[in-house]
Short mmCIF file of C-alpha atoms in Angstrom, two decimals:
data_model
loop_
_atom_site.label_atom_id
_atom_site.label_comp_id
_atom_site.label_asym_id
_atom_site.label_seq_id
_atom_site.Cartn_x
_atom_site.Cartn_y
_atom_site.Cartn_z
CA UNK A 308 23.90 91.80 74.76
CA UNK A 309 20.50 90.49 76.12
CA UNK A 310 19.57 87.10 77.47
CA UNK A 311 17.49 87.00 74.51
CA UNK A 312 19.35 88.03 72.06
CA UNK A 313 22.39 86.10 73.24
CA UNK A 314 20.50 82.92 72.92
CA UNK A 315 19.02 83.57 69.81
CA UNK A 316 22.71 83.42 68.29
CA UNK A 317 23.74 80.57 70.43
CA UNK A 318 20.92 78.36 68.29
CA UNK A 319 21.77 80.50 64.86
CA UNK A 320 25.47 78.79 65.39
CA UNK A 321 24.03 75.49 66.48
CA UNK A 322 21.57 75.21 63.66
CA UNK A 323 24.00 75.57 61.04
CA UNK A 324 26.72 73.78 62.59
CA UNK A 325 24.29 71.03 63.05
CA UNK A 326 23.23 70.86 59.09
CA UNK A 327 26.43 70.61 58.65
CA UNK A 328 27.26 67.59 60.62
CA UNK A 329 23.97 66.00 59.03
CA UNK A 330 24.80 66.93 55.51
CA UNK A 331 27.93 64.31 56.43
CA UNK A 332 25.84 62.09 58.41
CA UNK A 333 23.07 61.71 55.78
CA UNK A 334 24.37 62.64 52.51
CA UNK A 335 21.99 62.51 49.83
CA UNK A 336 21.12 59.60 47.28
CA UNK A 337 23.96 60.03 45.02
CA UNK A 338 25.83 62.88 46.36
CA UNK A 339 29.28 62.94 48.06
CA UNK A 340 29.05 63.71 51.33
CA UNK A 341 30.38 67.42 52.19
CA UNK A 342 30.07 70.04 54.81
CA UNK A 343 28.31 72.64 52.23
CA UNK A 344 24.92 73.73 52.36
CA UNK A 345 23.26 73.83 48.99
CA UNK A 346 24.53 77.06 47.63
CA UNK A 347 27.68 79.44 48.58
CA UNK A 348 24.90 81.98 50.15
CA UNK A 349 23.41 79.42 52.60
CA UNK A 350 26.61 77.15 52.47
CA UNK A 351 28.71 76.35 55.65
CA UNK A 352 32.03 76.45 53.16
CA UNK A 353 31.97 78.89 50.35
CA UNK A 354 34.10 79.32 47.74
CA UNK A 355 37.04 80.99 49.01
CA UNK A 356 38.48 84.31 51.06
CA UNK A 357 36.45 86.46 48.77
CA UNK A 358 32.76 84.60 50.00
CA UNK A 359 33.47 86.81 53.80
CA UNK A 360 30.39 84.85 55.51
CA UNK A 361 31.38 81.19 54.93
CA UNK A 362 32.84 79.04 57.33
CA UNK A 363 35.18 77.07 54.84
CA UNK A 364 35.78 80.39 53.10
CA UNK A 365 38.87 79.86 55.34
CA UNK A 366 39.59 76.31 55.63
CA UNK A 367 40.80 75.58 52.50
CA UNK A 368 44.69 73.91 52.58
CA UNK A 369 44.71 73.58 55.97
CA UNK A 370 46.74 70.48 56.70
CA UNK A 371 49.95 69.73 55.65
CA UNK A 372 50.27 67.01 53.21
CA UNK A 373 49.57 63.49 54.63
CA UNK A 374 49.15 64.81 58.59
CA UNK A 375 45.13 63.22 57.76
CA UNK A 376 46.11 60.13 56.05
CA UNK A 377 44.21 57.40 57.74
CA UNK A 378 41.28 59.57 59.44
CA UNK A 379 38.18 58.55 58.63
CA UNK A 380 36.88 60.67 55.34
CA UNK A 381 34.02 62.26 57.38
CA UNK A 382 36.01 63.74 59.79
CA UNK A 383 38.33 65.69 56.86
CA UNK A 384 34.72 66.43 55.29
CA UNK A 385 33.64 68.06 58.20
CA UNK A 386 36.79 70.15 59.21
CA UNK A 387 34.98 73.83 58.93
CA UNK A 388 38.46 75.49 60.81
CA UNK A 389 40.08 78.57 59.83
CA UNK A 390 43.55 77.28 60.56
CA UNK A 391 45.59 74.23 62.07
CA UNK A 392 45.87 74.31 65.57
CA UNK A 393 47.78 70.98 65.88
CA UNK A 394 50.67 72.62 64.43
CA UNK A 395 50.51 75.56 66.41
CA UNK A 396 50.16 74.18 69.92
CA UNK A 397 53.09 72.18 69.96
CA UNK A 398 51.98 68.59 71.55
CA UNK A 399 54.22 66.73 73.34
CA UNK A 400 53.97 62.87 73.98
CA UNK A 401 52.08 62.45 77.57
CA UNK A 402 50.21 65.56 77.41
CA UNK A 403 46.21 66.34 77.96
CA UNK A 404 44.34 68.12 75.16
CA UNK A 405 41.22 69.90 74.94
CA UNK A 406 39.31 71.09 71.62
CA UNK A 407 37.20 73.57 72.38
CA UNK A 408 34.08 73.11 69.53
CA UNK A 409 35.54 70.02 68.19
CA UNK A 410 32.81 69.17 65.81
CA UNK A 411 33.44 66.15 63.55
CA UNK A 412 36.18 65.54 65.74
CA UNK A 413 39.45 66.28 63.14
CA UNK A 414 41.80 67.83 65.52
CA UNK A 415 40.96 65.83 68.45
CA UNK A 416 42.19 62.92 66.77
CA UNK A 417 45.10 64.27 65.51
CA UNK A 418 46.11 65.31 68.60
CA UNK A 419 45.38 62.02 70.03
CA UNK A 420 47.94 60.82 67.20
CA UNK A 421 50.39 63.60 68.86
CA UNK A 422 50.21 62.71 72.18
CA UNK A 423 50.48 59.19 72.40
CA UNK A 424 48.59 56.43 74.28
CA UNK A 425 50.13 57.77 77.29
CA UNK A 426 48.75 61.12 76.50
CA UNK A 427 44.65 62.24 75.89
CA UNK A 428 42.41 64.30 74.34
CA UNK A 429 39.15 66.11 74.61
CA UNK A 430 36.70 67.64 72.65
CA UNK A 431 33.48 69.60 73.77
CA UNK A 432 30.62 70.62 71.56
CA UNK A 433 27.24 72.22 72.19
CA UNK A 434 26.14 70.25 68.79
CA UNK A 435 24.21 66.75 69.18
CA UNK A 436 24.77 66.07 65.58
CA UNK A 437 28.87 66.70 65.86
CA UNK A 438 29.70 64.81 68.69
CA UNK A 439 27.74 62.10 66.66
CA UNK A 440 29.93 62.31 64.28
CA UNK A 441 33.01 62.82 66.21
CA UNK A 442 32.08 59.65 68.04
CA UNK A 443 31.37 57.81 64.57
CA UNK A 444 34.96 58.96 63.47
CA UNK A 445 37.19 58.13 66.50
CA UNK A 446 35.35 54.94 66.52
CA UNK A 447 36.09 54.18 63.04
CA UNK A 448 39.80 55.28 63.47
CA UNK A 449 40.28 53.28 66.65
CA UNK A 450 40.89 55.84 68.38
CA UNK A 451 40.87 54.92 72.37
CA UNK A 452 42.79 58.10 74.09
CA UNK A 453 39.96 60.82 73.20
CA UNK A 454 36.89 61.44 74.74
CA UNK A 455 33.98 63.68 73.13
CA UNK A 456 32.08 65.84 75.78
CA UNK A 457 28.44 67.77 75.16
CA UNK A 458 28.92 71.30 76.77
CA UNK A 459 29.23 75.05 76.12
CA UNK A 460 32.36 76.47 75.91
CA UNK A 461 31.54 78.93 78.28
CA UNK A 462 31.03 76.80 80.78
CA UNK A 463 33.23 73.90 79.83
CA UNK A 464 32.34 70.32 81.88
CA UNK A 465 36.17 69.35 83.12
CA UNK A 466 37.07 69.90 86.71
CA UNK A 467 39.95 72.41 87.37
CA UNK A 468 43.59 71.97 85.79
CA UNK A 469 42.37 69.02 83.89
CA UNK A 470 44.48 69.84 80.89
CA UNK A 471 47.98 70.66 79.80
CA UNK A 472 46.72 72.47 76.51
CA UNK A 473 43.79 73.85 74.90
CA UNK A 474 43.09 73.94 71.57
CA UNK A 475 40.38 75.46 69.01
CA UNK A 476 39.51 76.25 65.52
CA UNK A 477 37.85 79.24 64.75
CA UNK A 478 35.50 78.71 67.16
CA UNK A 479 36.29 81.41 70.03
CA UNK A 480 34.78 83.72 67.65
CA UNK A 481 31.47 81.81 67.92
CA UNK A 482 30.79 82.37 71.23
CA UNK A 483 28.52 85.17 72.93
CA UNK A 484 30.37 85.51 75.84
CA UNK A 485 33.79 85.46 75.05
CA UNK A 486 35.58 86.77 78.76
CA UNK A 487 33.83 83.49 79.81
CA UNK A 488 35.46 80.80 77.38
CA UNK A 489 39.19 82.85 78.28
CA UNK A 490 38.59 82.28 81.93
CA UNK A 491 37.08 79.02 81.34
CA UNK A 492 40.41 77.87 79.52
CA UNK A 493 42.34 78.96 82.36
CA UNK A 494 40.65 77.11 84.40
CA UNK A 495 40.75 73.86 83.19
CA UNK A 496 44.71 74.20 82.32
CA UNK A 497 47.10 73.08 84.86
CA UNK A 498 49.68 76.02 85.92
CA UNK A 499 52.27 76.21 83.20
CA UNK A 500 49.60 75.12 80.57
CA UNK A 501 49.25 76.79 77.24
CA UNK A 502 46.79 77.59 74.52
CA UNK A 503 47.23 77.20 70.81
CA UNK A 504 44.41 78.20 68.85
CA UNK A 505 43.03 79.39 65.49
CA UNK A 506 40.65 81.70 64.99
CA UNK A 507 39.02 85.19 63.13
CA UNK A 508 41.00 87.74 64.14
CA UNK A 509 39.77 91.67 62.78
CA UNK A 510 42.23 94.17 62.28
CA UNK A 511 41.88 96.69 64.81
CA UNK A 512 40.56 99.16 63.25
CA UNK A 513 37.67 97.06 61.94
CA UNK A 514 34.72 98.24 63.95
CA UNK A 515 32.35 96.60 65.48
CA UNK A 516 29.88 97.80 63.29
CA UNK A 517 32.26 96.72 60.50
CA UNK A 518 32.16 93.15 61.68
CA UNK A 519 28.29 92.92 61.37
CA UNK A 520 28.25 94.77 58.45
CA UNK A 521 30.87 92.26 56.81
CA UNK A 522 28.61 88.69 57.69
CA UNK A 523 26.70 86.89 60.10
CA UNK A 524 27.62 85.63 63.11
CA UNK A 525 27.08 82.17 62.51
CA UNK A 526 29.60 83.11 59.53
CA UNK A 527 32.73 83.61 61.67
CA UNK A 528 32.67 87.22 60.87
CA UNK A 529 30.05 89.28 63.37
CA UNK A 530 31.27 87.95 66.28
CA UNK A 531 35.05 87.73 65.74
CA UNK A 532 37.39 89.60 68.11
CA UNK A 533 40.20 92.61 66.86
CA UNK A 534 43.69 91.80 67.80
CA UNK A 535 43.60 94.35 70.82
CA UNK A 536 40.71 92.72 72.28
CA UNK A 537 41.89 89.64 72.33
CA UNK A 538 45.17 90.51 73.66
CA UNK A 539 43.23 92.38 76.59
CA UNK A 540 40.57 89.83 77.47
CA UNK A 541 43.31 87.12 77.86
CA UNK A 542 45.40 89.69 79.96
CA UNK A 543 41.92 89.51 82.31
CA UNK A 544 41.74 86.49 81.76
CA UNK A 545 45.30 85.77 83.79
CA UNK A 546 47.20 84.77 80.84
CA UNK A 547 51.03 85.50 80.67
CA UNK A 548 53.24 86.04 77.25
CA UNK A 549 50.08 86.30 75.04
CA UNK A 550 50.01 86.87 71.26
CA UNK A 551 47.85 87.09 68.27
CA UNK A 552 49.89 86.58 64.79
CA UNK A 553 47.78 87.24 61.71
CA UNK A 554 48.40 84.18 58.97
CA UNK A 555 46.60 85.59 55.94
CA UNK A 556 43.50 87.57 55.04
CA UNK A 557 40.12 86.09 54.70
CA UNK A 558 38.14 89.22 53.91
CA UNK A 559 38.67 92.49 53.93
CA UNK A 560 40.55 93.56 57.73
CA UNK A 561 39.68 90.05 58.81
CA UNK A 562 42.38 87.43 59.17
CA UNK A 563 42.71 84.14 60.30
CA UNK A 564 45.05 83.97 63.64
CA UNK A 565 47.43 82.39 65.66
CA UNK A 566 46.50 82.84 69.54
CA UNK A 567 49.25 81.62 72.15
CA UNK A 568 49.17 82.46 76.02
CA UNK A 569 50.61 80.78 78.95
CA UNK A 570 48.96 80.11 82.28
CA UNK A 571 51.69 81.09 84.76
CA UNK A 572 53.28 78.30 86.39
CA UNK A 573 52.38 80.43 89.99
CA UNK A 574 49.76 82.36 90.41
#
């Protein structure tokens, strides 16, 4: 992929990602606030697995009953994931945490919840208009062990072995230059660390061609990763004991994942 091209995605992902945020931000005169654009073609949520190019399309149930009572309603309002990370990853009291694409800041905070006051957590976002909400959020919920970076996934802005675990929500699948945000989460996990994300996973069959066929990039569909792929690139990446477990079908040979990997405790 060109230069050109791959920056002309980067700002097709910020754009809509920052509407989003705004539409939560600003809502309009007599409208509830809500993460939607103004119809299911243009909107940043969708209807359900069967709208294949809407963010929300797969974000619906999420989080298990109660685990976001008390979070601010914004930061449930702007939750555009594909699965739950927090109960994937396994927190422990103590531990570091990093959200890669944390946006209105929903799983940052729960983790911060997980992991104590003795523990913290991170998020990073390339979005102005996010981590102005995330801020907003984990100021309204009190929040005081998080911390809401501006940066690129690819090149994420903590020093080395920073972090115990990294997290994400359907995000990965955003980026243009994917062997980059793998080596970049091995980088900022300590030896031993893990990962415990969500994200589009295609079948691996699914071309390609498929993909961009299917949606847009923006969309979580174009750019998302098959199982195999993923599997290799965090093989390259360094990882040990890595897997991809499909959780159910969002469209056609695409599926919302479970991604675990290890950073070996030597290297």
């Amino acid at each position: 992929m060109s230069d050109q091209a791959s920056a002309g995605l980067r700002e097709e992902v910020r754009a809509r990602y920052a509407e989003a945020a705004r539409a939560v931000l600003e809502p309009e005169d007599g409208a509830a606030a809500s993460c939607c654009g103004s119809s299911a073609a243009d909107s940043c949520c969708g209807a359900g697995p069967a709208s294949a190019d809407a963010v929300g399309g797969f974000s619906t149930g999420l989080y298990r009953e109660g685990e976001t009572d008390g979070l601010p309603e914004e930061a449930v309002l702007a939750s555009l994931g594909c699965g739950n990370p927090i109960a994937v990853a396994d927190l422990r009291e103590g531990e570091r945490v990093l959200d890669l694409g944390s946006g209105g800041g929903i799983d940052v905070l729960l983790s911060a919840r997980r992991v104590g006051p003795s523990g913290f957590a991170y998020g990073v976002d390339m979005t102005d208009e996010m981590l102005e909400l995330a801020r907003r959020n984990a100021a309204k919920a009190g929040a005081q062990n998080v911390e809401f970076r501006k940066g690129q996934i690819e090149d994420l802005p903590l020093p080395d072995a920073a972090v115990d675990v990294v997290i994400s929500n359907c995000v990965v699948n955003l980026s243009v230059d994917k062997p980059a945000v793998l080596a970049e989460m091995f980088r900022v996990l300590v030896p031993g660390g893990r990962i415990g994300i969500t994200d589009v996973v295609a079948e691996d069959h699914v071309t390609a061609a498929d993909r961009a066929a299917a949606g847009s990039y923006a969309g979580c569909i174009a750019g998302a990763l098959s199982r195999a792929e993923y599997l290799d690139g965090l093989t390259v990446a360094g990882f040990a004991d890595a897997s991809v477990t499909f959780t159910h079908e969002a469209a056609p040979g695409m599926h919302s994942a479970i991604i675990r990997a290890v950073k070996p405790a030597t290297e």
